CSV table of C-alpha atoms in Angstrom, one decimal:
chain,number,residue,atom,x,y,z
A,1,UNK,CA,-34.8,36.0,-0.5
A,2,UNK,CA,-31.1,35.5,0.2
A,3,UNK,CA,-28.6,37.3,-1.9
A,4,UNK,CA,-24.8,36.9,-2.2
A,5,UNK,CA,-22.1,39.2,-3.3
A,6,UNK,CA,-20.2,37.9,-6.3
A,7,UNK,CA,-16.5,37.2,-5.5
A,8,UNK,CA,-13.7,38.1,-7.7
A,9,UNK,CA,-11.8,35.1,-8.9
A,10,UNK,CA,-8.3,34.8,-7.4
A,11,UNK,CA,-5.5,36.0,-9.7
A,12,UNK,CA,-3.7,33.1,-11.4
A,13,UNK,CA,-0.4,32.1,-9.9
A,14,UNK,CA,2.4,32.8,-12.5
A,15,UNK,CA,6.1,31.9,-12.6
A,16,UNK,CA,7.6,28.5,-11.9
A,17,UNK,CA,8.7,29.3,-8.4
A,18,UNK,CA,5.3,30.9,-7.5
A,19,UNK,CA,3.4,27.8,-8.8
A,20,UNK,CA,5.7,25.4,-6.9
A,21,UNK,CA,5.3,27.4,-3.7
A,22,UNK,CA,1.6,27.5,-4.1
A,23,UNK,CA,1.4,23.7,-4.5
A,24,UNK,CA,3.8,23.1,-1.7
A,25,UNK,CA,1.8,25.2,0.8
A,26,UNK,CA,-1.3,23.1,-0.1
A,27,UNK,CA,0.7,20.0,1.1
A,28,UNK,CA,1.6,21.8,4.3
A,29,UNK,CA,-2.1,22.4,5.0
A,30,UNK,CA,-2.7,18.6,5.0
A,31,UNK,CA,0.4,18.0,7.1
A,32,UNK,CA,-0.8,20.5,9.7
A,33,UNK,CA,-4.2,18.8,9.8
A,34,UNK,CA,-2.6,15.4,10.3
A,35,UNK,CA,-0.6,16.8,13.1
A,36,UNK,CA,-3.8,17.3,15.1
A,37,UNK,CA,-4.6,13.6,14.9
A,38,UNK,CA,-3.3,10.8,17.1
A,39,UNK,CA,-0.1,9.3,15.6
A,40,UNK,CA,-1.6,6.0,14.8
A,41,UNK,CA,-4.4,7.6,12.8
A,42,UNK,CA,-2.3,9.8,10.5
A,43,UNK,CA,-1.6,7.3,7.8
A,44,UNK,CA,-5.2,6.2,7.5
A,45,UNK,CA,-6.4,9.8,7.4
A,46,UNK,CA,-3.9,10.6,4.7
A,47,UNK,CA,-5.1,7.6,2.7
A,48,UNK,CA,-8.7,8.6,3.0
A,49,UNK,CA,-8.1,12.3,2.2
A,50,UNK,CA,-5.6,11.9,-0.6
A,51,UNK,CA,-6.9,8.7,-2.3
A,52,UNK,CA,-3.4,7.8,-3.6
A,53,UNK,CA,-0.9,5.1,-3.0
A,54,UNK,CA,0.2,3.6,0.3
A,55,UNK,CA,3.6,5.2,-0.2
A,56,UNK,CA,2.0,8.6,-0.6
A,57,UNK,CA,0.1,8.1,2.7
A,58,UNK,CA,3.3,7.0,4.5
A,59,UNK,CA,5.0,10.1,3.2
A,60,UNK,CA,2.4,12.4,4.6
A,61,UNK,CA,2.2,10.5,7.9
A,62,UNK,CA,6.0,10.7,8.4
A,63,UNK,CA,5.8,14.5,7.6
A,64,UNK,CA,3.2,15.0,10.2
A,65,UNK,CA,5.2,12.9,12.7
A,66,UNK,CA,8.2,15.1,12.1
A,67,UNK,CA,6.2,18.3,12.3
A,68,UNK,CA,4.6,17.3,15.6
A,69,UNK,CA,8.0,16.3,17.0
A,70,UNK,CA,9.9,19.4,15.7
A,71,UNK,CA,7.6,22.4,15.9
A,72,UNK,CA,10.4,24.8,15.2
A,73,UNK,CA,11.3,23.2,11.9
A,74,UNK,CA,7.7,23.0,10.8
A,75,UNK,CA,7.0,26.6,11.8
A,76,UNK,CA,9.9,27.7,9.5
A,77,UNK,CA,8.4,26.1,6.4
A,78,UNK,CA,4.7,25.8,6.8
A,79,UNK,CA,3.9,29.1,5.1
A,80,UNK,CA,6.9,29.6,2.9
A,81,UNK,CA,6.2,27.0,0.2
A,82,UNK,CA,9.9,26.0,0.0
A,83,UNK,CA,9.3,22.3,0.9
A,84,UNK,CA,6.9,19.5,0.2
A,85,UNK,CA,5.8,16.5,2.2
A,86,UNK,CA,8.6,14.7,0.4
A,87,UNK,CA,11.1,17.0,1.9
A,88,UNK,CA,9.8,16.5,5.4
A,89,UNK,CA,9.6,12.7,4.8
A,90,UNK,CA,13.2,12.8,3.7
A,91,UNK,CA,14.2,14.5,7.0
A,92,UNK,CA,12.2,12.0,9.0
A,93,UNK,CA,13.9,9.1,7.1
A,94,UNK,CA,17.4,10.4,7.6
A,95,UNK,CA,16.9,10.9,11.3
A,96,UNK,CA,14.8,7.7,12.0
A,97,UNK,CA,17.2,5.4,10.1
A,98,UNK,CA,19.7,6.2,12.8
A,99,UNK,CA,17.5,4.3,15.3
A,100,UNK,CA,18.4,0.9,13.9
A,101,UNK,CA,21.0,0.3,16.6
A,102,UNK,CA,19.4,2.4,19.4
A,103,UNK,CA,17.5,0.5,22.2
A,104,UNK,CA,13.8,1.3,22.1
A,105,UNK,CA,13.9,2.9,25.6
A,106,UNK,CA,16.4,5.5,24.3
A,107,UNK,CA,15.0,6.3,20.9
A,108,UNK,CA,12.8,9.2,21.9
A,109,UNK,CA,15.8,10.8,23.7
A,110,UNK,CA,18.2,10.3,20.8
A,111,UNK,CA,15.7,11.6,18.3
A,112,UNK,CA,15.4,14.7,20.4
A,113,UNK,CA,19.1,15.4,20.2
A,114,UNK,CA,19.0,14.8,16.4
A,115,UNK,CA,16.1,17.2,16.0
A,116,UNK,CA,18.0,19.8,18.0
A,117,UNK,CA,21.0,19.4,15.6
A,118,UNK,CA,18.6,19.9,12.6
A,119,UNK,CA,17.3,23.1,14.2
A,120,UNK,CA,20.9,24.3,14.6
A,121,UNK,CA,22.2,23.4,11.1
A,122,UNK,CA,19.2,23.1,8.8
A,123,UNK,CA,16.2,25.1,10.1
A,124,UNK,CA,17.9,28.6,9.7
A,125,UNK,CA,18.8,27.7,6.1
A,126,UNK,CA,15.2,26.7,5.4
A,127,UNK,CA,13.8,29.8,7.0
A,128,UNK,CA,16.0,32.0,4.8
A,129,UNK,CA,15.2,30.1,1.6
A,130,UNK,CA,13.4,32.2,-1.0
A,131,UNK,CA,12.7,29.4,-3.5
A,132,UNK,CA,11.8,25.7,-3.3
A,133,UNK,CA,14.8,23.9,-2.0
A,134,UNK,CA,16.6,20.9,-3.5
A,135,UNK,CA,16.0,17.4,-2.0
A,136,UNK,CA,19.6,16.6,-2.5
A,137,UNK,CA,20.9,19.6,-0.7
A,138,UNK,CA,18.4,19.1,2.1
A,139,UNK,CA,19.6,15.5,2.5
A,140,UNK,CA,23.2,16.6,2.6
A,141,UNK,CA,22.6,19.3,5.2
A,142,UNK,CA,20.7,16.9,7.4
A,143,UNK,CA,23.4,14.2,7.1
A,144,UNK,CA,26.0,16.9,8.0
A,145,UNK,CA,24.0,17.8,11.1
A,146,UNK,CA,23.9,14.1,12.2
A,147,UNK,CA,27.6,13.6,11.6
A,148,UNK,CA,28.3,16.8,13.6
A,149,UNK,CA,26.4,15.7,16.7
A,150,UNK,CA,26.6,11.9,16.5
A,151,UNK,CA,29.4,10.6,14.3
A,152,UNK,CA,29.6,7.3,16.3
A,153,UNK,CA,25.9,6.7,15.9
A,154,UNK,CA,26.1,7.4,12.1
A,155,UNK,CA,29.0,4.9,11.8
A,156,UNK,CA,27.1,2.2,13.7
A,157,UNK,CA,24.1,2.8,11.4
A,158,UNK,CA,26.2,2.4,8.3
A,159,UNK,CA,27.6,-1.0,9.6
A,160,UNK,CA,24.1,-2.2,10.5
A,161,UNK,CA,22.8,-1.3,7.0
A,162,UNK,CA,25.6,-3.2,5.3
A,163,UNK,CA,24.2,-6.4,6.7
A,164,UNK,CA,20.6,-5.6,5.8
A,165,UNK,CA,18.5,-6.1,2.6
A,166,UNK,CA,14.9,-5.5,1.7
A,167,UNK,CA,12.6,-6.9,-0.9
A,168,UNK,CA,9.4,-5.0,-2.0
A,169,UNK,CA,6.7,-5.9,-4.5
A,170,UNK,CA,5.0,-3.4,-6.9
A,171,UNK,CA,2.6,-5.2,-9.1
A,172,UNK,CA,4.6,-7.9,-10.9
A,173,UNK,CA,7.9,-6.2,-10.1
A,174,UNK,CA,10.1,-7.1,-7.2
A,175,UNK,CA,12.6,-4.6,-5.9
A,176,UNK,CA,15.5,-6.0,-4.0
A,177,UNK,CA,17.6,-3.4,-2.2
A,178,UNK,CA,21.0,-4.4,-0.7
A,179,UNK,CA,22.3,-2.7,2.4
A,180,UNK,CA,25.3,-1.1,0.6
A,181,UNK,CA,27.1,-0.9,-2.7
A,182,UNK,CA,29.6,-3.6,-1.7
A,183,UNK,CA,26.9,-6.1,-0.9
A,184,UNK,CA,25.0,-5.2,-4.1
A,185,UNK,CA,28.1,-5.7,-6.2
A,186,UNK,CA,28.9,-9.0,-4.7
A,187,UNK,CA,25.4,-10.3,-5.3
A,188,UNK,CA,25.5,-9.1,-8.9
A,189,UNK,CA,28.9,-10.7,-9.5
A,190,UNK,CA,27.6,-14.1,-8.1
A,191,UNK,CA,24.5,-13.9,-10.3
A,192,UNK,CA,26.6,-12.9,-13.4
A,193,UNK,CA,28.9,-15.9,-13.0
A,194,UNK,CA,25.9,-18.3,-12.7
A,195,UNK,CA,24.3,-16.7,-15.8
A,196,UNK,CA,27.5,-17.1,-17.8
A,197,UNK,CA,27.7,-20.8,-16.9
A,198,UNK,CA,24.0,-21.3,-17.8
A,199,UNK,CA,24.4,-19.5,-21.1
A,200,UNK,CA,27.5,-21.5,-22.0
A,201,UNK,CA,25.6,-24.7,-21.4
A,202,UNK,CA,22.5,-23.5,-23.4
A,203,UNK,CA,24.7,-22.5,-26.3
A,204,UNK,CA,26.3,-26.0,-26.4
A,205,UNK,CA,22.9,-27.6,-26.3
A,206,UNK,CA,21.7,-25.4,-29.1
A,207,UNK,CA,24.6,-26.3,-31.4
A,208,UNK,CA,23.5,-30.0,-31.2
A,209,UNK,CA,20.1,-29.2,-32.7
A,210,UNK,CA,19.3,-28.9,-36.4
A,211,UNK,CA,19.5,-25.3,-37.5
A,212,UNK,CA,15.7,-25.1,-38.2
A,213,UNK,CA,15.1,-26.1,-34.5
A,214,UNK,CA,17.4,-23.6,-32.9
A,215,UNK,CA,15.7,-20.8,-31.0
A,216,UNK,CA,16.8,-17.6,-29.3
A,217,UNK,CA,18.5,-17.9,-25.9
A,218,UNK,CA,17.0,-16.4,-22.8
A,219,UNK,CA,18.3,-13.0,-21.8
A,220,UNK,CA,20.7,-12.6,-18.8
A,221,UNK,CA,17.9,-10.9,-16.8
A,222,UNK,CA,15.6,-13.8,-17.4
A,223,UNK,CA,18.2,-16.2,-16.3
A,224,UNK,CA,18.8,-14.2,-13.1
A,225,UNK,CA,15.2,-14.5,-12.3
A,226,UNK,CA,15.2,-18.2,-13.0
A,227,UNK,CA,18.2,-18.6,-10.6
A,228,UNK,CA,16.4,-16.8,-7.8
A,229,UNK,CA,13.2,-18.8,-8.4
A,230,UNK,CA,15.1,-22.1,-8.2
A,231,UNK,CA,16.5,-21.0,-4.8
A,232,UNK,CA,12.9,-21.1,-3.6
A,233,UNK,CA,12.6,-24.7,-4.9
A,234,UNK,CA,10.1,-23.6,-7.5
A,235,UNK,CA,9.8,-22.5,-11.1
A,236,UNK,CA,6.8,-20.8,-12.7
A,237,UNK,CA,5.8,-24.2,-14.0
A,238,UNK,CA,6.0,-26.1,-10.7
A,239,UNK,CA,5.0,-23.4,-8.1
A,240,UNK,CA,1.7,-24.1,-6.4
A,241,UNK,CA,-0.4,-21.1,-5.7
A,242,UNK,CA,-4.0,-20.5,-4.6
A,243,UNK,CA,-6.0,-18.1,-6.8
A,244,UNK,CA,-9.8,-17.5,-6.8
A,245,UNK,CA,-11.2,-16.9,-10.3
A,246,UNK,CA,-14.6,-15.3,-10.3
A,247,UNK,CA,-16.6,-16.0,-13.5
A,248,UNK,CA,-20.1,-16.1,-14.8
A,249,UNK,CA,-21.6,-19.6,-15.3
A,250,UNK,CA,-24.6,-21.0,-17.1
A,251,UNK,CA,-24.7,-24.4,-15.3
A,252,UNK,CA,-23.0,-23.8,-12.0
A,253,UNK,CA,-19.9,-25.7,-13.1
A,254,UNK,CA,-18.4,-24.3,-16.3
A,255,UNK,CA,-17.5,-20.7,-16.6
A,256,UNK,CA,-18.1,-18.4,-19.6
A,257,UNK,CA,-16.5,-15.2,-20.7
A,258,UNK,CA,-13.9,-13.1,-18.9
A,259,UNK,CA,-12.9,-13.8,-15.3
A,260,UNK,CA,-11.8,-11.7,-12.4
A,261,UNK,CA,-8.8,-12.3,-10.1
A,262,UNK,CA,-8.3,-10.2,-6.9
A,263,UNK,CA,-5.1,-8.2,-7.2
A,264,UNK,CA,-5.0,-8.7,-10.9
A,265,UNK,CA,-8.3,-7.5,-12.2
A,266,UNK,CA,-10.2,-8.8,-15.3
A,267,UNK,CA,-8.6,-11.4,-17.4
A,268,UNK,CA,-9.7,-12.4,-20.9
A,269,UNK,CA,-11.8,-15.5,-21.6
A,270,UNK,CA,-8.8,-17.5,-22.9
A,271,UNK,CA,-6.8,-16.8,-19.8
A,272,UNK,CA,-9.8,-17.6,-17.6
A,273,UNK,CA,-10.3,-20.9,-19.5
A,274,UNK,CA,-6.7,-21.8,-18.7
A,275,UNK,CA,-7.0,-20.9,-15.1
A,276,UNK,CA,-10.3,-22.9,-14.8
A,277,UNK,CA,-8.7,-25.9,-16.5
A,278,UNK,CA,-6.0,-26.0,-13.9
A,279,UNK,CA,-8.5,-25.5,-11.0
A,280,UNK,CA,-8.8,-28.3,-8.4
A,281,UNK,CA,-12.1,-27.0,-7.0
A,282,UNK,CA,-15.0,-25.2,-8.8
A,283,UNK,CA,-17.9,-23.9,-6.7
A,284,UNK,CA,-20.9,-21.8,-7.4
A,285,UNK,CA,-21.3,-18.8,-5.1
A,286,UNK,CA,-24.8,-17.4,-4.6
A,287,UNK,CA,-25.0,-13.7,-5.4
A,288,UNK,CA,-27.8,-13.0,-3.0
A,289,UNK,CA,-26.5,-12.3,0.5
A,290,UNK,CA,-29.6,-13.8,2.0
A,291,UNK,CA,-28.6,-17.2,0.6
A,292,UNK,CA,-25.5,-17.2,2.8
A,293,UNK,CA,-26.7,-18.3,6.3
A,294,UNK,CA,-25.2,-16.9,9.5
A,295,UNK,CA,-22.4,-19.0,11.1
A,296,UNK,CA,-22.6,-20.0,14.7
A,297,UNK,CA,-18.8,-19.5,15.2
A,298,UNK,CA,-16.6,-16.5,15.0
A,299,UNK,CA,-14.5,-17.3,11.9
A,300,UNK,CA,-16.2,-16.8,8.5
A,301,UNK,CA,-16.8,-20.0,6.5
A,302,UNK,CA,-14.7,-20.6,3.4
A,303,UNK,CA,-17.6,-19.9,1.0
A,304,UNK,CA,-18.3,-16.7,2.9
A,305,UNK,CA,-14.6,-15.6,2.7
A,306,UNK,CA,-14.7,-16.3,-1.0
A,307,UNK,CA,-17.9,-14.3,-1.4
A,308,UNK,CA,-16.4,-11.3,0.5
A,309,UNK,CA,-13.3,-11.5,-1.7
A,310,UNK,CA,-15.4,-11.5,-4.9
A,311,UNK,CA,-17.8,-8.8,-3.6
A,312,UNK,CA,-15.3,-6.3,-2.3
A,313,UNK,CA,-12.2,-6.7,-4.6
A,314,UNK,CA,-10.1,-4.5,-2.3
A,315,UNK,CA,-9.9,-3.4,1.3
A,316,UNK,CA,-13.1,-1.5,2.1
A,317,UNK,CA,-11.4,1.4,3.9
A,318,UNK,CA,-11.7,4.7,2.1
A,319,UNK,CA,-9.3,4.9,-0.9
A,320,UNK,CA,-7.4,1.8,0.1
A,321,UNK,CA,-6.4,-0.5,-2.8
A,322,UNK,CA,-4.9,-3.5,-1.0
A,323,UNK,CA,-6.4,-6.6,-2.9
A,324,UNK,CA,-9.1,-8.4,-1.1
A,325,UNK,CA,-7.2,-11.7,-1.2
A,326,UNK,CA,-4.5,-10.1,0.9
A,327,UNK,CA,-7.0,-8.7,3.4
A,328,UNK,CA,-8.5,-10.0,6.7
A,329,UNK,CA,-12.2,-10.7,7.3
A,330,UNK,CA,-13.9,-8.1,9.5
A,331,UNK,CA,-17.3,-8.1,11.3
A,332,UNK,CA,-18.8,-4.7,10.5
A,333,UNK,CA,-20.7,-4.8,13.8
A,334,UNK,CA,-18.3,-6.4,16.2
A,335,UNK,CA,-18.8,-10.0,17.1
A,336,UNK,CA,-19.6,-10.8,20.7
A,337,UNK,CA,-16.5,-13.1,20.5
A,338,UNK,CA,-14.3,-10.0,20.5
A,339,UNK,CA,-16.7,-7.5,22.1
A,340,UNK,CA,-19.2,-8.9,24.7
A,341,UNK,CA,-21.2,-5.7,24.4
A,342,UNK,CA,-21.9,-6.2,20.7
A,343,UNK,CA,-24.1,-8.6,18.8
A,344,UNK,CA,-22.7,-8.6,15.3
A,345,UNK,CA,-23.3,-12.0,13.5
A,346,UNK,CA,-20.8,-13.9,11.4
A,347,UNK,CA,-22.4,-13.4,8.1
A,348,UNK,CA,-21.5,-11.9,4.7
A,349,UNK,CA,-24.2,-9.3,5.4
A,350,UNK,CA,-22.1,-8.2,8.4
A,351,UNK,CA,-18.7,-8.8,6.8
A,352,UNK,CA,-16.1,-6.9,4.8
A,353,UNK,CA,-12.5,-7.2,3.7
A,354,UNK,CA,-10.0,-5.0,5.5
A,355,UNK,CA,-6.2,-4.9,5.2
A,356,UNK,CA,-4.4,-5.6,8.5
A,357,UNK,CA,-3.5,-1.9,9.3
A,358,UNK,CA,-7.1,-0.7,8.7
A,359,UNK,CA,-8.6,-3.7,10.5
A,360,UNK,CA,-6.5,-2.8,13.6
A,361,UNK,CA,-7.7,0.8,13.4
A,362,UNK,CA,-11.3,-0.2,13.1
A,363,UNK,CA,-11.0,-2.7,16.0
A,364,UNK,CA,-9.4,-0.1,18.2
A,365,UNK,CA,-12.3,2.3,17.5
A,366,UNK,CA,-10.1,4.9,15.8
A,367,UNK,CA,-12.4,4.6,12.8
A,368,UNK,CA,-16.0,3.5,12.9
A,369,UNK,CA,-18.2,2.1,10.2
A,370,UNK,CA,-21.7,0.9,9.4
A,371,UNK,CA,-23.6,-0.6,6.5
A,372,UNK,CA,-27.2,0.1,5.3
A,373,UNK,CA,-27.3,-2.6,2.7
A,374,UNK,CA,-25.6,-5.9,3.8
A,375,UNK,CA,-22.1,-4.7,3.1
A,376,UNK,CA,-22.4,-3.3,-0.4
A,377,UNK,CA,-22.1,0.2,1.0
A,378,UNK,CA,-19.9,1.1,4.0
A,379,UNK,CA,-20.1,4.5,5.8
A,380,UNK,CA,-17.0,5.5,7.7
A,381,UNK,CA,-16.2,8.1,10.3
A,382,UNK,CA,-12.6,9.1,10.9
A,383,UNK,CA,-10.8,10.4,14.0
A,384,UNK,CA,-11.3,14.0,12.8
A,385,UNK,CA,-15.1,13.5,12.4
A,386,UNK,CA,-15.0,13.5,8.6
A,387,UNK,CA,-17.3,11.0,6.9
A,388,UNK,CA,-16.5,8.8,3.9
A,389,UNK,CA,-18.5,6.2,1.9
A,390,UNK,CA,-17.1,3.2,0.1
A,391,UNK,CA,-18.9,0.8,-2.3
A,392,UNK,CA,-18.1,-2.8,-3.1
A,393,UNK,CA,-16.6,-3.0,-6.6
A,394,UNK,CA,-15.8,-6.6,-7.1
A,395,UNK,CA,-17.4,-8.9,-9.8
A,396,UNK,CA,-20.0,-10.3,-7.4
A,397,UNK,CA,-21.2,-6.9,-6.4
A,398,UNK,CA,-21.5,-5.8,-10.0
A,399,UNK,CA,-23.3,-9.0,-10.9
A,400,UNK,CA,-25.7,-8.6,-8.0
A,401,UNK,CA,-26.6,-5.0,-8.9
A,402,UNK,CA,-27.0,-6.0,-12.5
A,403,UNK,CA,-29.5,-8.8,-11.6
A,404,UNK,CA,-33.0,-7.7,-12.7
A,405,UNK,CA,-35.7,-7.6,-10.0
A,406,UNK,CA,-38.3,-10.3,-10.2
A,407,UNK,CA,-41.2,-9.2,-12.5
A,408,UNK,CA,-44.4,-8.2,-10.9
A,409,UNK,CA,-47.0,-11.0,-11.0
A,410,UNK,CA,-49.9,-10.6,-13.4
């Protein structure tokens, strides 16, 4: 018989600073682990281990990149609990943004000089900190270090950023970031003028209507969105988009009940009816993988691509949430078209949806995977030897698993 000695539970961490430091040191443990991996595997490992957003994985990957590059800085903070991965990501961002005008051949050299400046101006301050430090103060100290060693580079970066802009999407929200306040103000002023002109015209039109037919005017923010949409040559009413709606059917043609759209999720029956009414093509997709024959070529057939989208719902990499309609089609066992030593068929039973970054890592062999059940379950092994399992969560997978087995014959 084996006996074990009971262990005394660890004393609770008390005090705000103590709790913060305890949590922060946990993040540094993950950063230290990611440091041990190849640079191109850090973000995917962070995604699999954390199971949070892409932005979260990027933050930890950047932190590990900085820690691997600047050992002195990381050694000063790894056990103190005064910084988080967000702090290290901030330092990474303030330094790497200076590379926008630097030729690729010189970036490693210039980053080395900037890291040295950080170790002169910032690392001693972090080493002496007795409580979690402010992100704002850390930002200011890093910027001061950059201005001290490379004022010309900082000026060139500022000029380059004035001429830049970015547009990011989060769900149904688009975030447009102008390069500087001057550009932002100019864009807003232009939009405001157009909005005022539109509102004036709408008010005049409304006055011509009988009072009982007059309605509320659109808000300025709605009109700004309309202006930007019209710049694309489209409005929500005229824009043509391709959407796959997955829905149960009784006759193979007409849907019934709620529907599923990759990237959106489940929609109510009324919305599904509206989508179906606007559809130009309606096709029945067999649930049984065995009813999808192998293809002789390398690309997946359209019906097979649609099946994988409806089966997987998202990228099949551990914890990745990129919608399947934005993913690429991957052969779980490599196709001989890309790997002459492999014999993976082009079939839904050997297919999965992977976002482009995770598809590249799988193709490169950084991550490996296999399936025991025609793609419904995927077993992954990461570059650190850890194993993960993902399951298809789309409507076709759920419907297939809910399908009753054939009854036993009498």
